[in-house]
XYZ file of C-alpha atoms in Angstrom:
478
model
C -54.901 -38.875 -25.283
C -54.509 -41.957 -23.265
C -51.397 -42.995 -25.105
C -49.722 -39.446 -24.189
C -50.974 -39.730 -20.739
C -49.597 -43.368 -20.304
C -46.349 -42.003 -21.872
C -45.898 -39.250 -19.429
C -46.556 -41.372 -16.682
C -44.143 -43.822 -17.717
C -41.556 -41.059 -18.184
C -42.138 -39.721 -14.727
C -41.914 -43.000 -13.155
C -38.521 -43.566 -14.976
C -37.216 -40.590 -13.691
C -38.567 -41.252 -10.334
C -36.873 -44.569 -10.233
C -33.641 -43.138 -11.735
C -33.439 -40.505 -8.875
C -34.158 -43.069 -6.161
C -31.111 -45.100 -7.588
C -28.889 -42.124 -7.355
C -30.000 -41.229 -3.971
C -29.133 -45.215 -3.059
C -25.835 -44.667 -4.579
C -25.112 -41.330 -2.764
C -26.184 -42.930 0.440
C -23.475 -45.793 -0.261
C -20.988 -43.230 -0.707
C -21.861 -41.584 2.704
C -23.259 -38.389 1.123
C -26.529 -36.954 2.467
C -29.051 -36.460 -0.416
C -31.825 -33.964 -0.117
C -34.460 -33.507 -3.131
C -36.885 -30.894 -3.253
C -39.349 -32.027 -6.247
C -42.047 -29.846 -7.332
C -45.700 -31.178 -7.109
C -47.805 -28.451 -8.482
C -47.684 -24.770 -8.455
C -47.878 -24.411 -4.954
C -46.577 -27.819 -3.307
C -43.375 -29.531 -3.119
C -41.902 -32.619 -1.539
C -38.576 -32.940 0.356
C -37.086 -36.164 0.202
C -34.053 -37.537 2.258
C -31.876 -40.481 0.828
C -34.511 -41.141 -1.593
C -37.371 -41.265 0.784
C -40.291 -38.765 1.203
C -40.057 -37.072 4.471
C -42.831 -34.170 4.178
C -45.731 -36.394 3.105
C -46.681 -36.418 -0.550
C -47.373 -32.805 -1.703
C -48.045 -31.649 1.771
C -46.590 -27.948 2.159
C -44.319 -27.351 4.876
C -44.683 -24.405 6.921
C -42.160 -21.618 7.309
C -40.692 -20.764 10.812
C -40.474 -17.289 11.914
C -37.874 -18.148 14.093
C -35.469 -18.636 11.345
C -34.002 -21.765 12.605
C -35.265 -24.534 10.160
C -36.088 -25.050 6.593
C -39.175 -23.970 5.192
C -41.307 -24.454 1.962
C -44.069 -22.248 1.054
C -45.654 -21.095 -1.958
C -44.872 -18.011 -3.871
C -47.762 -16.015 -5.609
C -47.531 -16.201 -9.345
C -48.004 -13.109 -11.548
C -50.718 -13.754 -14.168
C -49.160 -14.842 -17.414
C -45.713 -15.378 -16.440
C -45.726 -18.770 -17.107
C -43.089 -19.556 -14.334
C -44.092 -21.878 -11.396
C -42.114 -20.994 -8.436
C -41.773 -22.161 -4.688
C -39.550 -20.804 -2.016
C -37.247 -23.163 -0.055
C -35.093 -21.771 2.772
C -32.371 -23.135 4.891
C -30.882 -20.626 7.413
C -28.543 -20.818 10.469
C -28.492 -18.897 13.576
C -26.013 -19.021 16.489
C -28.453 -20.299 19.021
C -30.367 -17.069 18.958
C -33.932 -16.080 17.623
C -32.904 -12.703 16.520
C -30.183 -14.211 13.916
C -30.345 -12.701 10.381
C -31.740 -14.958 7.710
C -31.255 -12.843 4.718
C -34.558 -14.239 3.304
C -35.890 -13.866 -0.165
C -39.480 -12.605 -0.024
C -42.383 -14.394 -1.987
C -42.975 -11.540 -3.774
C -39.701 -11.817 -5.541
C -40.835 -15.019 -7.252
C -37.785 -17.368 -6.665
C -37.184 -20.661 -5.583
C -34.551 -20.188 -3.061
C -32.193 -22.293 -0.932
C -30.537 -19.881 1.424
C -27.611 -21.597 3.372
C -26.050 -19.383 6.076
C -28.461 -16.529 5.619
C -26.973 -13.637 4.060
C -24.213 -13.613 1.423
C -23.216 -14.024 -2.080
C -25.767 -15.423 -4.459
C -25.801 -18.111 -7.084
C -28.974 -17.754 -8.760
C -31.374 -18.802 -11.541
C -33.146 -15.398 -12.644
C -36.455 -15.565 -13.634
C -35.655 -15.955 -17.258
C -34.265 -19.443 -16.316
C -30.336 -18.552 -16.490
C -27.723 -18.778 -13.881
C -25.949 -15.733 -12.765
C -22.859 -15.926 -10.558
C -21.848 -12.475 -9.063
C -22.836 -10.844 -12.103
C -21.475 -13.240 -14.733
C -23.571 -15.751 -16.823
C -22.218 -19.585 -16.782
C -21.803 -21.584 -19.910
C -24.865 -22.934 -22.033
C -25.119 -26.316 -20.254
C -26.571 -24.517 -17.229
C -27.990 -21.619 -18.766
C -30.583 -24.050 -20.636
C -32.339 -25.125 -17.328
C -35.483 -26.296 -18.300
C -38.703 -28.225 -17.089
C -38.065 -31.569 -16.036
C -34.287 -30.632 -15.767
C -32.450 -31.460 -12.327
C -30.184 -28.837 -11.224
C -27.362 -30.521 -8.623
C -25.178 -28.669 -6.263
C -22.609 -30.924 -4.468
C -20.490 -29.065 -1.399
C -16.930 -29.881 -1.119
C -15.653 -28.853 2.016
C -12.289 -30.812 1.445
C -11.046 -27.725 -0.666
C -8.974 -24.870 1.265
C -12.035 -23.035 0.751
C -15.732 -24.532 0.391
C -16.473 -25.245 -3.183
C -19.792 -25.957 -5.132
C -19.900 -28.475 -7.981
C -22.974 -27.691 -10.184
C -24.338 -30.155 -12.625
C -27.519 -30.498 -14.549
C -29.056 -33.861 -15.575
C -25.767 -35.510 -14.362
C -23.603 -33.578 -16.606
C -20.768 -31.192 -15.060
C -21.585 -27.462 -15.357
C -19.130 -25.561 -13.219
C -17.258 -25.567 -9.988
C -17.614 -22.400 -7.724
C -15.727 -21.064 -4.901
C -18.335 -19.934 -2.077
C -18.228 -16.789 -0.373
C -19.325 -15.738 3.121
C -22.991 -17.116 3.215
C -24.304 -19.217 0.448
C -27.578 -18.230 -1.304
C -28.946 -20.561 -4.165
C -31.791 -19.195 -5.980
C -33.444 -21.178 -8.414
C -36.392 -20.353 -10.785
C -37.807 -21.229 -14.127
C -40.388 -23.436 -15.619
C -41.080 -26.533 -13.069
C -42.074 -29.764 -14.864
C -43.585 -32.324 -13.156
C -40.305 -33.936 -12.402
C -38.265 -31.079 -11.897
C -36.025 -31.253 -8.873
C -33.282 -29.322 -6.882
C -30.701 -31.468 -4.985
C -28.278 -30.511 -2.322
C -25.706 -33.182 -1.733
C -23.589 -32.705 1.412
C -20.316 -34.812 2.549
C -20.638 -36.766 5.596
C -20.287 -34.432 8.734
C -19.084 -35.717 12.116
C -21.242 -34.637 15.071
C -19.339 -31.552 16.539
C -19.156 -31.985 20.430
C -20.837 -29.278 22.138
C -22.329 -27.827 18.853
C -24.231 -24.415 19.181
C -26.429 -26.000 16.431
C -28.877 -28.001 18.129
C -32.115 -29.160 16.471
C -35.226 -28.462 18.569
C -36.724 -31.675 17.315
C -35.811 -34.576 14.976
C -37.253 -33.692 11.720
C -35.497 -33.595 8.206
C -35.319 -29.941 7.962
C -33.484 -29.563 11.402
C -31.341 -32.424 10.332
C -30.407 -30.773 7.093
C -29.946 -27.261 8.835
C -27.626 -28.940 11.459
C -25.382 -30.653 8.695
C -25.174 -27.562 6.704
C -24.036 -25.607 9.915
C -21.246 -27.996 10.627
C -20.218 -27.933 7.098
C -19.882 -24.077 6.684
C -18.175 -22.641 9.777
C -18.212 -18.847 9.760
C -17.300 -15.905 12.110
C -20.470 -13.964 13.171
C -20.364 -10.155 12.642
C -21.182 -8.848 15.861
C -22.463 -5.326 16.488
C -19.298 -3.167 17.594
C -19.980 0.582 17.968
C -17.831 2.559 15.702
C -15.117 4.774 17.562
C -13.174 7.121 15.485
C -10.492 7.306 18.299
C -10.191 3.393 18.320
C -11.653 2.035 15.017
C -11.322 -1.757 14.343
C -10.063 -3.484 11.212
C -10.142 -6.919 10.099
C -6.719 -8.696 9.273
C -5.435 -11.798 7.828
C -3.200 -13.527 10.209
C 0.304 -14.231 9.034
C 0.190 -17.995 8.937
C -3.192 -17.899 6.818
C -1.177 -15.789 4.213
C 1.879 -17.859 4.310
C -0.386 -21.154 4.122
C -2.489 -19.669 1.136
C -1.961 -22.091 -1.909
C -4.549 -20.454 -4.223
C -3.685 -18.276 -7.018
C -4.356 -15.279 -5.003
C -5.806 -14.082 -1.541
C -9.535 -14.609 -1.335
C -12.102 -11.938 -0.839
C -13.056 -10.903 2.748
C -16.286 -12.819 2.763
C -14.653 -16.035 2.177
C -12.056 -15.638 4.731
C -14.574 -14.552 7.387
C -16.624 -17.644 6.325
C -14.091 -19.930 7.093
C -13.275 -18.002 10.361
C -9.775 -17.021 9.299
C -9.877 -13.293 9.649
C -9.046 -11.418 12.974
C -11.004 -8.206 14.103
C -8.608 -5.939 15.894
C -9.033 -2.393 17.591
C -6.405 0.039 16.927
C -5.986 3.120 19.162
C -5.053 6.031 16.824
C -3.217 7.993 19.331
C -1.078 5.053 20.320
C -0.506 4.338 16.703
C 0.807 7.867 16.154
C 3.242 7.229 18.985
C 4.609 4.012 17.262
C 2.944 1.878 20.015
C 0.745 -1.045 20.067
C -0.600 -3.438 17.257
C 0.878 -1.228 14.334
C 4.243 -2.589 15.190
C 3.052 -5.940 14.012
C 0.748 -5.005 11.112
C 1.759 -5.060 7.475
C -0.666 -2.907 5.237
C -0.356 -3.737 1.308
C -0.434 -0.945 -1.070
C -1.246 -2.217 -4.427
C -3.076 -1.804 -7.771
C -6.143 -3.750 -8.676
C -5.328 -5.458 -11.929
C -8.926 -6.270 -12.559
C -12.509 -5.594 -11.198
C -13.024 -8.123 -8.752
C -9.752 -9.571 -9.238
C -6.824 -7.431 -7.846
C -4.266 -9.871 -8.203
C -4.989 -11.856 -11.387
C -1.501 -13.592 -11.783
C -0.785 -14.213 -8.136
C 2.411 -12.185 -8.211
C 1.081 -9.761 -5.420
C 0.446 -12.947 -3.077
C 3.924 -14.309 -3.870
C 5.399 -10.614 -2.956
C 3.548 -10.659 0.329
C 4.596 -13.970 1.495
C 8.325 -13.225 0.579
C 7.976 -9.965 2.571
C 6.517 -11.998 5.789
C 9.344 -14.655 5.516
C 11.746 -11.880 5.535
C 9.870 -9.982 8.451
C 9.233 -12.601 11.106
C 7.851 -10.036 13.429
C 4.778 -9.130 11.394
C 1.801 -11.047 12.768
C -0.906 -9.683 10.597
C -1.614 -8.386 7.011
C -4.229 -5.896 5.681
C -5.056 -6.372 2.005
C -8.174 -4.361 0.945
C -9.705 -7.114 -1.096
C -9.337 -9.444 1.895
C -10.032 -7.299 4.628
C -13.238 -5.182 3.571
C -16.559 -6.396 2.362
C -16.488 -6.636 -1.250
C -19.246 -6.280 -3.836
C -20.156 -9.153 -6.101
C -19.168 -7.416 -9.138
C -19.075 -3.925 -10.589
C -22.886 -3.810 -11.541
C -23.872 -6.143 -8.412
C -23.604 -5.295 -4.592
C -24.822 -8.174 -2.330
C -23.507 -6.341 0.744
C -25.692 -6.000 3.706
C -26.334 -2.442 4.876
C -24.169 -3.123 7.791
C -21.565 -4.324 5.762
C -21.500 -1.126 3.412
C -21.847 1.324 6.496
C -18.682 -0.808 7.982
C -16.862 -0.383 4.508
C -17.434 3.416 4.571
C -16.427 3.924 8.288
C -13.265 1.905 7.615
C -12.479 3.836 4.472
C -12.316 7.143 6.275
C -9.717 5.810 8.831
C -7.381 4.048 6.649
C -5.084 6.954 6.194
C -4.299 6.740 9.963
C -2.937 3.248 9.517
C -0.838 4.003 6.373
C 0.451 6.835 8.182
C 1.732 4.416 11.046
C 1.971 0.935 10.019
C 4.651 -1.045 8.218
C 3.703 -0.747 4.348
C 4.492 -2.953 1.479
C 4.241 -1.083 -1.971
C 3.796 -3.500 -4.711
C 4.910 -1.422 -7.804
C 3.637 -2.133 -11.057
C 3.846 0.297 -14.102
C 0.702 1.896 -13.521
C 0.674 2.344 -9.812
C 1.818 6.003 -10.330
C -1.318 6.817 -12.243
C -3.821 5.684 -9.459
C -5.338 7.900 -6.738
C -5.674 5.236 -3.886
C -1.966 3.988 -4.277
C -0.366 7.339 -4.576
C -2.276 8.414 -1.590
C -1.280 5.170 0.344
C 2.469 5.418 -0.716
C 2.687 9.117 0.335
C 1.333 8.478 3.853
C 3.789 5.439 4.143
C 6.535 8.009 3.366
C 5.569 10.478 5.953
C 6.231 10.328 9.972
C 3.853 11.819 12.572
C 4.984 14.749 14.856
C 3.252 16.783 17.455
C 3.209 19.488 14.501
C 1.529 17.079 12.163
C 3.238 15.153 9.472
C 6.533 15.500 7.575
C 8.837 13.380 5.474
C 10.264 10.382 7.146
C 14.067 10.305 7.625
C 15.874 6.954 6.446
C 15.880 5.755 10.002
C 12.250 6.273 10.359
C 11.231 4.515 6.899
C 8.513 2.295 7.359
C 7.700 1.314 3.678
C 9.394 -1.316 1.522
C 8.874 -1.293 -2.292
C 8.837 -4.332 -4.560
C 8.459 -4.250 -8.349
C 6.306 -6.947 -10.250
C 5.389 -7.400 -13.767
C 7.306 -4.816 -15.967
C 8.100 -2.242 -13.247
C 11.933 -1.641 -12.820
C 13.739 -1.420 -9.820
C 16.244 0.919 -11.294
C 13.973 3.641 -12.650
C 10.490 2.870 -10.935
C 11.427 2.742 -7.466
C 13.353 6.165 -7.386
C 10.886 7.844 -9.473
C 7.880 6.986 -6.942
C 9.977 8.178 -4.140
C 11.228 11.640 -5.670
C 7.377 11.994 -6.627
C 6.090 11.916 -3.109
C 8.660 12.066 -0.504
C 8.930 15.824 -0.167
C 5.441 16.796 -0.888
C 3.500 18.662 1.888
C -0.349 17.543 2.544
C -1.602 20.394 0.378
C 1.014 19.650 -2.795
C 0.053 16.019 -2.487
C -3.696 16.776 -2.616
C -2.908 19.076 -5.505
C -1.245 16.518 -7.445
C -3.811 13.730 -6.502
C -6.949 16.128 -7.651
C -5.133 16.133 -11.191
C -7.340 14.636 -13.887
C -4.350 12.135 -14.759
C -4.641 10.570 -11.538
C -7.160 7.954 -12.051
C -9.900 6.584 -9.657
C -12.648 4.084 -10.056
C -14.923 5.847 -7.992
C -14.803 9.581 -8.446
C -16.694 9.839 -4.951
C -13.270 8.536 -3.332
C -11.421 11.787 -4.503
C -14.104 13.847 -3.093
C -14.276 12.246 0.167
C -10.415 11.706 0.674
C -8.981 14.896 -0.585
C -10.202 17.107 2.214
C -8.994 14.340 4.536
C -5.398 14.776 3.176
C -5.500 18.660 3.184
C -6.099 18.634 6.738
C -4.092 15.731 7.986
C -1.821 18.199 9.907
C -4.654 19.397 11.921
C -6.152 15.901 12.342
C -2.768 14.727 13.844
C -2.507 17.619 16.208
C -6.013 17.213 17.275
C -5.358 13.316 18.275
C -2.123 13.734 20.043
C -3.410 16.874 21.927
C -6.498 14.965 23.153
C -4.741 11.700 23.929
C-alpha cells in the first residue's frame, strides 16, 4: 500500500512539474496560460502562468452579476461515478443585465462559457466530445481521468479558431461560432486538468470591458473579451411594415477567402453583419435600401453546409464585381440564426423568434430586391427556391403582382455544377414567369416539390395565395 501511495505521489508530482514547465514555456511565447485542476469532488484550483491564484483547493465563489469567472461545485447523483465542477467565464457590455447563458449545476458539467450564449463544444456525461452534433475522432473521445484537455485560441485566422489537443497531441481544429461554450465532463483524476491558452492581446483604449478589481478571474475575462469581439443583439421591436434583416456587406463577401460564406453566428461574432430596417411600402415602390441589396436564391447542398464546394460563393463574388452598386448581400445561411445541426438547436428563444419573424417577411424582399438565382439541377424540385424565383420574376403594382417585363427584370441566373444554361435557364423561366399567385401555390403544394421542413409549406402557401391582397393593403395604407 505504501509503495502504491508513493508511486501515485511521484506520478502526481511529475505531472505537476511537467505542466509547470509547459506553463513557463507558454509564458515565454507570450501566451496566457490558465489551468483549472481538480482537487476533490467539490473543489478546484485555478492557476495563472503555472502559479496558483485561488489558494490551495479553496473554492471560488460565483458572481450573480455575471461579470467574472466563477468556480462552484455541482451536485453528484449517487452511483454516477462522475466528479464534476462548473467553471464559467462570461462577459457583458458593461451592464449587469447581460445574458450569461449559464449551464446550471443540475446539468452536472464542468463548463467554461466564453461570451455567454452560443454554439457549444463539449464533453457529454459519457466522456465524449460532441461538436454541433458530430462526434470527434478517437483521440478526443477517449478523454479519461488524469488527461489534460487543451484548447488554444487562434485569433489570427479570418474567423476565430480553436485548436484542441489531449495530453499534448493534436486532436482537431474548430471554427468558432457566435459565443463559445466549452463543456467538459468525465472522470476527473487527481491530476486531471482543463487549460485555456490565449494569445497576447494589447489593452484596448477605452475598452468597455473593465475589471472591477485585479484578480485572475477578471483578468481572464478581460482578455477573452478583447479576443472575441461581437455585435450585441439589442432588443428591437418587430414592425411588420418596417422589418429588419441582417446583411453581409459587399466588402466582406468579396474579401472572404474561406471555402464558403460562414454561418450567421460567426459573422455576427466578428462584427461583420449589418442590421438594416426596410420599409416595405417604399420597397414596393422601388425606393430605399432594396436598390442596393442582392438576395441570393440557392439550394442547400448539405444540412449545415449549403455551399459544400464554394461554387455559390464564387458566383456571388463574380456577380458583385459585375454590379458595383450592390452594397449588401442576403444569403440565408449567413443572415439568419442557424441551428447547430439537424438534431441540435442551440439558438436562444430570442433567436428562434427572430428567425420566424424574418421568415414571414422574406417574400416581400424577393418581390422587390435584386435576386441572384444560383441554378443547379435540383433547384427546380425545391419549395423554397421555386418560391423565391417566382417572386423575383414578378413586379409589384397597385393591384397586386404581375409578371415583370424585360425592362423590369430584377433577377439574374447563373448555373453551377451540372446545370445547363441552354436548357435549364429557359425551363425555369417558362415554369414560373406567367404563373398567378394561385397557380404557383398549387404547383408548390405538389408532393414532388420537396421541402425539408413540412411546416414551411403550411406557413408560406397561404402567404403566396393572398399576396395580391397583401400588396394592395400595404400600398393603400402607406
